[in-house]
Short mmCIF file of C-alpha atoms in Angstrom, two decimals:
data_model
loop_
_atom_site.label_atom_id
_atom_site.label_comp_id
_atom_site.label_asym_id
_atom_site.label_seq_id
_atom_site.Cartn_x
_atom_site.Cartn_y
_atom_site.Cartn_z
CA MET A 1 -42.19 0.86 -56.58
CA ARG A 2 -42.70 3.53 -53.91
CA SER A 3 -43.11 0.95 -51.17
CA PHE A 4 -39.99 -0.83 -52.44
CA ILE A 5 -37.96 2.39 -52.09
CA LEU A 6 -39.44 3.01 -48.63
CA SER A 7 -38.56 -0.54 -47.53
CA LEU A 8 -35.01 -0.09 -48.75
CA ALA A 9 -34.68 3.22 -46.91
CA LEU A 10 -36.00 1.54 -43.75
CA LEU A 11 -33.48 -1.27 -44.14
CA LEU A 12 -30.63 1.22 -44.46
CA ALA A 13 -31.89 3.20 -41.46
CA LEU A 14 -32.20 0.06 -39.33
CA GLY A 15 -28.76 -1.09 -40.43
CA GLN A 16 -27.32 2.24 -39.35
CA THR A 17 -28.92 1.97 -35.91
CA ALA A 18 -27.73 -1.57 -35.44
CA TRP A 19 -24.27 -0.64 -36.56
CA ALA A 20 -24.20 2.17 -34.01
CA GLN A 21 -24.60 -0.46 -31.30
CA TRP A 22 -21.73 -2.52 -32.65
CA PRO A 23 -18.96 -0.12 -33.47
CA ASP A 24 -16.51 -2.82 -34.43
CA GLU A 25 -16.05 -6.55 -34.38
CA GLN A 26 -14.41 -6.48 -30.95
CA ASP A 27 -17.47 -4.86 -29.42
CA SER A 28 -19.85 -7.16 -31.23
CA LYS A 29 -17.88 -10.10 -29.90
CA ALA A 30 -18.15 -8.77 -26.37
CA SER A 31 -21.87 -8.37 -26.81
CA PHE A 32 -22.24 -11.95 -28.08
CA ASP A 33 -20.09 -13.31 -25.25
CA HIS A 34 -22.61 -11.98 -22.78
CA SER A 35 -25.67 -13.29 -24.61
CA ALA A 36 -26.82 -13.81 -28.18
CA ALA A 37 -30.46 -13.40 -27.13
CA GLY A 38 -32.14 -10.46 -28.80
CA LEU A 39 -30.23 -10.63 -32.08
CA LEU A 40 -32.44 -9.66 -34.98
CA SER A 41 -31.48 -10.52 -38.55
CA LEU A 42 -33.06 -10.06 -41.96
CA GLY A 43 -32.59 -12.48 -44.83
CA LEU A 44 -33.43 -13.42 -48.37
CA ALA A 45 -33.76 -16.97 -49.62
CA GLY A 46 -33.90 -19.12 -52.68
CA GLN A 47 -35.78 -22.41 -52.46
CA THR A 48 -36.60 -25.57 -54.32
CA ALA A 49 -38.67 -28.58 -53.32
CA SER A 50 -39.48 -32.14 -54.14
CA LEU A 51 -43.11 -33.21 -53.66
CA LEU A 52 -43.27 -36.92 -52.91
CA HIS A 53 -45.80 -39.17 -54.67
CA GLN A 54 -46.84 -36.42 -57.10
CA GLU A 55 -45.50 -37.08 -60.61
CA ASP A 56 -47.01 -33.94 -62.18
CA TYR A 57 -45.05 -31.64 -59.90
CA GLN A 58 -41.74 -30.62 -61.47
CA ALA A 59 -38.81 -29.10 -59.58
CA PRO A 60 -40.00 -25.64 -58.51
CA MET A 61 -38.08 -22.48 -57.90
CA GLY A 62 -38.92 -20.05 -55.16
CA VAL A 63 -37.73 -16.92 -53.43
CA GLY A 64 -38.52 -15.56 -50.03
CA ALA A 65 -37.74 -13.21 -47.20
CA ASN A 66 -37.31 -13.96 -43.54
CA PHE A 67 -36.32 -12.48 -40.23
CA ARG A 68 -34.77 -14.22 -37.25
CA LEU A 69 -35.09 -13.29 -33.63
CA GLN A 70 -32.78 -15.13 -31.25
CA LEU A 71 -34.30 -15.98 -27.86
CA HIS A 72 -31.38 -17.75 -26.22
CA ASN A 73 -27.74 -18.63 -26.99
CA ARG A 74 -28.93 -22.01 -28.32
CA ILE A 75 -32.43 -21.16 -29.59
CA ASN A 76 -33.31 -18.97 -32.55
CA THR A 77 -36.65 -18.33 -34.29
CA GLU A 78 -37.19 -17.79 -38.00
CA TRP A 79 -40.27 -16.16 -39.54
CA ALA A 80 -40.54 -16.46 -43.30
CA LEU A 81 -42.61 -15.81 -46.40
CA HIS A 82 -41.77 -17.85 -49.50
CA TYR A 83 -43.21 -17.86 -53.01
CA MET A 84 -42.67 -20.79 -55.39
CA GLN A 85 -43.74 -21.78 -58.88
CA ALA A 86 -43.61 -25.20 -60.50
CA ASP A 87 -44.87 -26.98 -63.59
CA PHE A 88 -47.89 -29.15 -62.86
CA GLY A 89 -48.57 -31.41 -65.80
CA GLU A 90 -48.19 -30.08 -69.32
CA GLN A 91 -50.98 -27.51 -69.34
CA ALA A 92 -50.90 -25.94 -65.89
CA PHE A 93 -48.55 -24.61 -63.26
CA ARG A 94 -48.69 -24.42 -59.50
CA LYS A 95 -48.05 -21.44 -57.23
CA ASP A 96 -47.24 -21.91 -53.54
CA ILE A 97 -46.91 -19.35 -50.79
CA PHE A 98 -45.60 -20.52 -47.41
CA ILE A 99 -46.00 -18.35 -44.33
CA SER A 100 -43.92 -20.12 -41.73
CA ALA A 101 -42.55 -19.91 -38.21
CA ASN A 102 -39.66 -22.14 -37.16
CA ALA A 103 -37.64 -22.65 -34.02
CA LEU A 104 -33.93 -23.29 -34.67
CA PHE A 105 -32.10 -25.27 -32.01
CA TYR A 106 -28.29 -25.26 -32.01
CA PRO A 107 -27.32 -28.73 -30.72
CA PHE A 108 -23.61 -28.01 -30.26
CA PRO A 109 -22.45 -25.63 -27.52
CA GLY A 110 -19.93 -22.91 -28.31
CA ASN A 111 -19.65 -20.47 -31.19
CA GLU A 112 -22.33 -18.32 -29.55
CA ASP A 113 -20.56 -15.25 -30.91
CA PHE A 114 -20.78 -16.61 -34.51
CA GLU A 115 -17.01 -16.11 -34.84
CA GLU A 116 -16.39 -19.60 -36.23
CA ASN A 117 -17.63 -20.54 -39.68
CA TRP A 118 -20.13 -23.35 -39.14
CA ARG A 119 -23.13 -23.47 -36.83
CA PRO A 120 -25.48 -26.44 -37.46
CA PHE A 121 -29.10 -26.36 -36.34
CA ILE A 122 -32.24 -28.47 -36.09
CA SER A 123 -35.48 -26.74 -37.04
CA LEU A 124 -39.07 -27.43 -36.10
CA GLY A 125 -41.99 -25.33 -37.16
CA GLY A 126 -45.36 -24.86 -38.73
CA SER A 127 -46.76 -22.98 -41.66
CA MET A 128 -49.87 -21.97 -43.52
CA ASN A 129 -49.51 -22.93 -47.17
CA TYR A 130 -51.40 -21.31 -50.01
CA GLY A 131 -51.49 -23.44 -53.17
CA ALA A 132 -53.01 -22.60 -56.54
CA LEU A 133 -53.18 -24.26 -59.94
CA GLU A 134 -53.46 -22.10 -63.06
CA ALA A 135 -53.84 -23.13 -66.69
CA ASN A 136 -50.94 -21.97 -68.86
CA ALA A 137 -53.09 -20.79 -71.75
CA ASN A 138 -56.07 -19.49 -69.76
CA PRO A 139 -55.26 -17.60 -66.54
CA SER A 140 -58.93 -17.45 -65.51
CA ASN A 141 -58.98 -21.25 -65.23
CA GLN A 142 -57.54 -21.64 -61.74
CA VAL A 143 -58.21 -23.15 -58.33
CA ASP A 144 -56.66 -22.47 -54.94
CA ARG A 145 -56.75 -23.46 -51.24
CA TRP A 146 -55.03 -22.90 -47.87
CA ASN A 147 -53.56 -25.82 -45.88
CA PRO A 148 -51.73 -26.06 -42.54
CA ALA A 149 -48.37 -27.83 -42.43
CA ILE A 150 -45.59 -28.82 -40.05
CA ALA A 151 -41.91 -29.24 -40.86
CA LEU A 152 -38.79 -30.74 -39.31
CA GLY A 153 -35.39 -29.92 -40.70
CA LEU A 154 -31.61 -29.81 -40.51
CA GLY A 155 -29.32 -27.04 -41.59
CA THR A 156 -26.27 -24.96 -40.90
CA HIS A 157 -25.17 -21.35 -40.93
CA LEU A 158 -21.93 -20.54 -42.71
CA ASN A 159 -20.79 -17.36 -40.92
CA LEU A 160 -18.94 -15.19 -43.42
CA THR A 161 -18.56 -12.59 -40.66
CA PRO A 162 -20.13 -12.62 -37.17
CA LYS A 163 -23.07 -10.61 -38.55
CA PHE A 164 -23.39 -12.00 -42.07
CA ASP A 165 -24.22 -15.63 -42.82
CA LEU A 166 -25.16 -17.96 -45.59
CA SER A 167 -27.57 -20.66 -44.37
CA PHE A 168 -28.42 -24.02 -45.91
CA SER A 169 -31.37 -26.09 -44.76
CA THR A 170 -33.46 -29.11 -45.69
CA GLN A 171 -36.93 -29.56 -44.25
CA TYR A 172 -39.35 -32.45 -44.39
CA MET A 173 -42.84 -30.97 -44.56
CA LEU A 174 -46.20 -32.61 -43.95
CA GLU A 175 -49.19 -30.71 -45.32
CA PHE A 176 -52.78 -31.50 -44.31
CA GLY A 177 -56.03 -30.66 -46.10
CA GLU A 178 -57.12 -30.41 -49.71
CA GLU A 179 -55.08 -31.85 -52.56
CA LEU A 180 -54.60 -30.11 -55.90
CA SER A 181 -54.98 -32.15 -59.09
CA TRP A 182 -56.08 -31.90 -62.70
CA GLN A 183 -58.17 -33.96 -65.11
CA ASN A 184 -58.60 -33.90 -68.85
CA ASN A 185 -62.33 -34.06 -69.53
CA ASN A 186 -62.98 -34.46 -73.29
CA GLY A 187 -60.18 -32.05 -74.14
CA ARG A 188 -61.12 -29.58 -71.39
CA LEU A 189 -58.66 -29.02 -68.59
CA LEU A 190 -60.30 -29.35 -65.17
CA LEU A 191 -58.33 -28.06 -62.19
CA LEU A 192 -59.42 -29.49 -58.85
CA SER A 193 -58.90 -28.93 -55.15
CA LEU A 194 -60.42 -31.87 -53.27
CA PRO A 195 -60.33 -33.10 -49.67
CA SER A 196 -57.82 -35.88 -49.33
CA GLU A 197 -56.93 -38.43 -46.70
CA LYS A 198 -53.38 -38.44 -47.97
CA VAL A 199 -50.87 -36.15 -46.30
CA GLU A 200 -48.86 -34.19 -48.82
CA GLN A 201 -45.16 -34.74 -48.15
CA ARG A 202 -42.32 -32.67 -49.51
CA PHE A 203 -38.67 -31.91 -49.01
CA LEU A 204 -37.80 -28.22 -49.03
CA PHE A 205 -34.26 -27.08 -49.78
CA SER A 206 -33.32 -23.49 -48.89
CA LEU A 207 -30.31 -21.27 -49.29
CA SER A 208 -30.48 -17.90 -47.55
CA LEU A 209 -28.31 -14.85 -46.92
CA ASN A 210 -28.89 -13.19 -43.56
CA TYR A 211 -27.58 -10.08 -41.88
CA LYS A 212 -27.87 -9.25 -38.18
CA ILE A 213 -29.19 -5.73 -37.99
CA ALA A 214 -29.81 -5.19 -34.29
CA ASP A 215 -29.32 -6.49 -30.77
CA LEU A 216 -32.73 -5.80 -29.23
CA TRP A 217 -32.03 -6.65 -25.59
CA MET B 1 -11.04 13.44 -67.01
CA VAL B 2 -11.43 11.79 -70.44
CA ASN B 3 -7.84 10.60 -70.23
CA ARG B 4 -8.55 9.23 -66.81
CA ILE B 5 -11.57 7.28 -68.08
CA PHE B 6 -9.54 5.86 -70.98
CA PHE B 7 -6.83 4.96 -68.50
CA ALA B 8 -9.40 3.28 -66.31
CA LEU B 9 -10.79 1.28 -69.22
CA ALA B 10 -7.28 0.20 -70.17
CA LEU B 11 -6.73 -0.91 -66.60
CA LEU B 12 -9.95 -2.92 -66.68
CA PHE B 13 -8.49 -4.94 -69.53
CA PHE B 14 -4.96 -5.13 -68.15
CA GLY B 15 -5.73 -5.29 -64.45
CA GLN B 16 -3.38 -8.14 -63.80
CA THR B 17 -0.39 -6.10 -64.93
CA THR B 18 -1.47 -3.23 -62.74
CA PHE B 19 -1.60 -5.41 -59.67
CA ALA B 20 1.89 -6.67 -60.36
CA GLN B 21 3.40 -3.26 -59.52
CA TYR B 22 2.35 -3.65 -55.85
CA ASP B 23 4.56 -5.98 -53.82
CA GLN B 24 2.46 -5.66 -50.68
CA LEU B 25 -1.27 -5.29 -50.16
CA GLU B 26 -0.49 -2.36 -47.81
CA ASP B 27 1.21 -0.48 -50.66
CA TYR B 28 -1.79 -1.07 -52.83
CA GLU B 29 -4.17 0.09 -50.10
CA LYS B 30 -2.21 3.34 -49.65
CA ASP B 31 -3.30 4.39 -53.13
CA ALA B 32 -6.98 3.66 -52.43
CA PRO B 33 -9.26 6.71 -52.68
CA PHE B 34 -10.93 6.07 -49.30
CA ALA B 35 -10.03 4.53 -45.92
CA SER B 36 -12.45 1.60 -45.99
CA THR B 37 -15.48 0.33 -47.83
CA GLU B 38 -17.31 0.31 -44.49
CA GLY B 39 -20.24 2.74 -44.46
CA LEU B 40 -20.07 3.27 -48.21
CA LEU B 41 -23.25 3.88 -50.19
CA LYS B 42 -22.93 3.09 -53.90
CA LEU B 43 -25.21 3.89 -56.77
CA ASN B 44 -24.44 2.34 -60.16
CA PHE B 45 -25.99 2.42 -63.62
CA SER B 46 -24.97 -0.01 -66.31
CA PHE B 47 -25.74 -1.28 -69.76
CA ALA B 48 -25.97 -5.05 -70.12
CA SER B 49 -26.23 -7.47 -73.00
CA GLY B 50 -27.63 -10.91 -72.34
CA PHE B 51 -27.95 -14.27 -73.98
CA MET B 52 -30.82 -16.66 -73.24
CA PRO B 53 -29.43 -20.14 -73.99
CA ASN B 54 -32.82 -21.88 -74.02
CA GLN B 55 -34.32 -19.43 -76.51
CA ILE B 56 -31.08 -18.63 -78.38
CA ILE B 57 -31.84 -14.91 -78.34
CA TYR B 58 -29.93 -11.77 -77.38
CA ASN B 59 -31.31 -8.94 -75.24
CA HIS B 60 -30.15 -5.51 -74.07
CA TYR B 61 -30.87 -4.04 -70.66
CA LEU B 62 -30.57 -0.91 -68.60
CA GLN B 63 -29.59 -1.78 -65.03
CA GLY B 64 -29.22 0.00 -61.74
CA SER B 65 -28.04 -0.95 -58.28
CA LEU B 66 -27.89 0.56 -54.83
CA ALA B 67 -25.43 -0.98 -52.38
CA TYR B 68 -24.63 -0.26 -48.75
CA PHE B 69 -21.64 -1.62 -46.83
CA PRO B 70 -22.72 -2.11 -43.18
CA GLU B 71 -19.24 -3.51 -42.51
CA LYS B 72 -16.06 -3.81 -44.54
CA LYS B 73 -16.23 -6.31 -47.42
CA VAL B 74 -19.97 -6.96 -46.97
CA ALA B 75 -22.56 -5.15 -49.07
CA LEU B 76 -26.34 -5.36 -49.02
CA ARG B 77 -27.51 -4.58 -52.52
CA ALA B 78 -30.73 -3.97 -54.43
CA ASP B 79 -30.67 -4.34 -58.23
CA PHE B 80 -33.10 -3.34 -60.94
CA SER B 81 -33.02 -4.25 -64.64
CA MET B 82 -35.26 -3.26 -67.50
CA LEU B 83 -35.39 -4.72 -71.00
CA LEU B 84 -34.43 -2.17 -73.65
CA SER B 85 -34.71 -4.43 -76.67
CA SER B 86 -34.78 -8.03 -77.75
CA PRO B 87 -33.57 -7.77 -81.34
CA SER B 88 -33.35 -11.48 -82.22
CA GLN B 89 -35.88 -12.51 -84.85
CA ALA B 90 -37.01 -15.54 -82.85
CA SER B 91 -37.73 -13.50 -79.73
CA ILE B 92 -41.27 -13.27 -78.38
CA LEU B 93 -40.10 -11.40 -75.28
CA GLN B 94 -41.79 -8.01 -74.86
CA GLN B 95 -41.06 -7.09 -71.25
CA ASN B 96 -38.57 -8.46 -68.77
CA THR B 97 -38.07 -6.36 -65.67
CA GLY B 98 -36.17 -7.74 -62.70
CA ILE B 99 -35.93 -6.61 -59.07
CA TYR B 100 -33.40 -8.32 -56.78
CA LEU B 101 -32.13 -8.07 -53.23
CA GLY B 102 -29.13 -9.83 -51.79
CA GLY B 103 -25.68 -9.85 -50.26
CA PHE B 104 -22.26 -9.30 -51.82
CA TRP B 105 -18.79 -10.21 -50.69
CA HIS B 106 -16.02 -7.79 -51.69
CA PHE B 107 -12.53 -9.21 -51.48
CA VAL B 108 -10.58 -6.01 -50.66
CA ASP B 109 -11.33 -3.55 -47.86
CA LYS B 110 -9.53 -0.47 -49.26
CA PRO B 111 -9.80 -1.05 -52.95
CA ILE B 112 -8.75 0.62 -56.15
CA TRP B 113 -9.80 -2.57 -57.86
CA ASP B 114 -12.74 -4.13 -56.09
CA PRO B 115 -13.58 -7.67 -57.18
CA TYR B 116 -16.82 -9.09 -55.79
CA VAL B 117 -19.31 -11.97 -55.87
CA GLY B 118 -22.94 -11.79 -54.88
CA LEU B 119 -26.10 -13.79 -54.62
CA GLN B 120 -29.56 -12.29 -54.94
CA ALA B 121 -33.16 -13.41 -54.88
CA GLY B 122 -35.82 -11.50 -56.75
CA LEU B 123 -38.79 -11.36 -59.05
CA HIS B 124 -39.14 -10.96 -62.80
CA ILE B 125 -42.15 -9.28 -64.38
CA SER B 126 -42.30 -10.49 -67.97
CA GLN B 127 -44.58 -10.49 -70.96
CA THR B 128 -44.39 -12.56 -74.14
CA THR B 129 -46.41 -12.72 -77.35
CA TYR B 130 -48.28 -15.78 -78.64
CA GLU B 131 -49.94 -16.94 -81.85
CA LYS B 132 -53.73 -16.94 -81.84
CA PRO B 133 -55.62 -18.83 -84.56
CA GLY B 134 -57.42 -16.42 -86.93
CA PHE B 135 -55.11 -13.51 -86.13
CA ILE B 136 -52.32 -12.36 -88.46
CA TYR B 137 -50.29 -10.60 -85.78
CA ALA B 138 -48.96 -12.12 -82.60
CA GLN B 139 -51.05 -11.32 -79.51
CA TYR B 140 -49.68 -9.95 -76.25
CA GLY B 141 -49.90 -12.32 -73.30
CA ASP B 142 -50.51 -11.31 -69.67
CA PHE B 143 -47.77 -9.97 -67.45
CA GLN B 144 -46.40 -12.76 -65.28
CA VAL B 145 -44.43 -12.60 -62.05
CA SER B 146 -41.71 -15.25 -61.68
CA PRO B 147 -39.23 -15.98 -58.89
CA ALA B 148 -35.59 -15.49 -59.90
CA ILE B 149 -32.13 -16.15 -58.51
CA GLN B 150 -29.15 -14.13 -59.65
CA LEU B 151 -25.44 -14.81 -59.22
CA GLN B 152 -23.13 -11.90 -59.96
CA THR B 153 -19.42 -11.42 -60.17
CA GLY B 154 -17.35 -8.51 -61.38
CA VAL B 155 -14.99 -5.76 -60.51
CA ASN B 156 -15.30 -2.07 -59.65
CA PHE B 157 -12.54 0.39 -60.40
CA TYR B 158 -12.53 3.48 -58.18
CA ILE B 159 -11.48 6.44 -60.31
CA SER B 160 -11.81 8.91 -57.45
CA LYS B 161 -13.35 9.26 -54.01
CA TYR B 162 -16.80 9.62 -55.54
CA LEU B 163 -16.73 7.85 -58.90
CA HIS B 164 -16.23 4.28 -60.06
CA LEU B 165 -16.46 2.15 -63.17
CA SER B 166 -17.82 -1.39 -63.10
CA ALA B 167 -17.68 -4.48 -65.27
CA GLY B 168 -19.38 -7.73 -64.44
CA ALA B 169 -21.11 -10.92 -65.40
CA GLN B 170 -24.49 -12.19 -64.24
CA ALA B 171 -26.24 -15.54 -64.35
CA ILE B 172 -30.00 -15.39 -63.84
CA VAL B 173 -32.27 -18.38 -63.36
CA ALA B 174 -35.99 -17.77 -63.90
CA GLU B 175 -38.91 -19.19 -65.84
CA GLN B 176 -42.14 -17.62 -67.01
CA ARG B 177 -45.11 -19.91 -66.52
CA GLY B 178 -48.56 -19.10 -67.82
CA GLY B 179 -49.34 -15.70 -69.31
CA LYS B 180 -51.28 -17.37 -72.17
CA VAL B 181 -48.10 -19.02 -73.45
CA PRO B 182 -49.01 -22.71 -73.80
CA ASP B 183 -45.62 -23.90 -72.57
CA ASP B 184 -43.01 -22.48 -70.17
CA TYR B 185 -40.76 -19.71 -71.35
CA SER B 186 -37.31 -19.84 -69.81
CA LEU B 187 -35.94 -16.45 -68.71
CA THR B 188 -32.59 -17.98 -67.75
CA GLU B 189 -29.92 -15.65 -69.04
CA PHE B 190 -26.21 -14.81 -68.94
CA ARG B 191 -25.39 -11.12 -69.05
CA ALA B 192 -22.28 -8.99 -69.33
CA GLN B 193 -22.43 -5.42 -68.11
CA LEU B 194 -20.42 -2.21 -68.08
CA GLY B 195 -21.36 0.66 -65.81
CA LEU B 196 -20.56 3.88 -64.09
CA GLY B 197 -21.37 4.75 -60.52
CA PHE B 198 -21.08 7.10 -57.58
CA GLN B 199 -20.15 6.32 -54.00
CA PHE B 200 -20.11 8.25 -50.75
CA GLY B 201 -19.16 7.34 -47.21
CA LEU B 202 -22.02 7.58 -44.74
CA ILE B 203 -20.04 6.86 -41.59
CA ASP B 204 -17.27 8.88 -40.00
CA LEU B 205 -14.83 6.08 -39.20
CA GLU B 206 -12.73 8.24 -36.87
CA LYS B 207 -15.77 9.12 -34.76
CA LYS B 208 -16.81 5.50 -34.72
CA LYS B 209 -13.41 4.36 -33.43
CA ASN B 210 -13.60 6.76 -30.50
CA ARG B 211 -17.16 5.94 -29.52
CA VAL B 212 -17.41 4.46 -26.01
CA PHE B 213 -20.27 2.15 -24.98
#
């Protein structure tokens, strides 16, 4: 709780500093006209996914936090941490944590100042994925593993103001390494993490709210 | 002050009529208790009652929120809610605490009435009871952490420069998995809330206007 309050205070303090650099929209526009590089934003996201070729995996729900650091008028980077939960068969559930880094490329020129509403992007990135299975009725019965993954996606920002945006994105993710599964062995639930030749494929759907808090350079 | 609060509550129910007396938005804004929402810091406490459609149970909550407007009409807001009671007979819910962060859009810059919508992501920490063979009383399951999404809408009514009333509705989507409950336990809920809050401006708008960079 204490760290939560500290984080919130930090957010407010950072917001204040950033705001001091952009006294009003006119000034922020002037700043963007020169270059959007250096813009730093913080965001929160909701996520769901569809895991292909895995019937046990039900539609999950996840939440996450991210920050974006823009490197160029047409190139942004997004660093994120997401946590998801999903049903996995009738007696277990699956937890996933994604630690990801993505490059966002804006294919269309213009709207560098984020004054217009829509700004589509293509994303490409990688992540380290933590996955765990846990029995519903017996939390000590669980198995977990870490896997690397890559993802390619499409999305768009909906700029509510030049500093505040709602972003939608869909990513196609390929995950390599061990596969999680379960077996029923004479009434006993066995949770397994086994090496697999199959690549785990999933679609990730995200909705995030982001606010630009500073122009770093 | 009591009269003012009664008046405010009456306005909450007959807000539409109140708006009708202003022909222009500018006239309405002249009566606003502060120059702009920009730079405002708001603290609000509310009481909420909720209905979980998948469980068909009612719950009561104490809620709090802290919002900051980094620019006019946009608020960054942290919310907290704590279960006070779950009086329905069928309820096995023992704890249901939520923490959320997100962004809000406020439709008026210099409001007396301040309608808003917001979207938040967060976590629920919940605990339910379960039946254990051989035991007469229900057993307490483990605390579980679940991701949650919350959509909020409502209206604030600014009584003075420092005080406001709030009324709103919330839709929360969350699901408890595990925690020794054999099946999932949906925490999806619709809530209605009434609250009271304080606000103060953190930014001197006049100084800001004159700042040269």
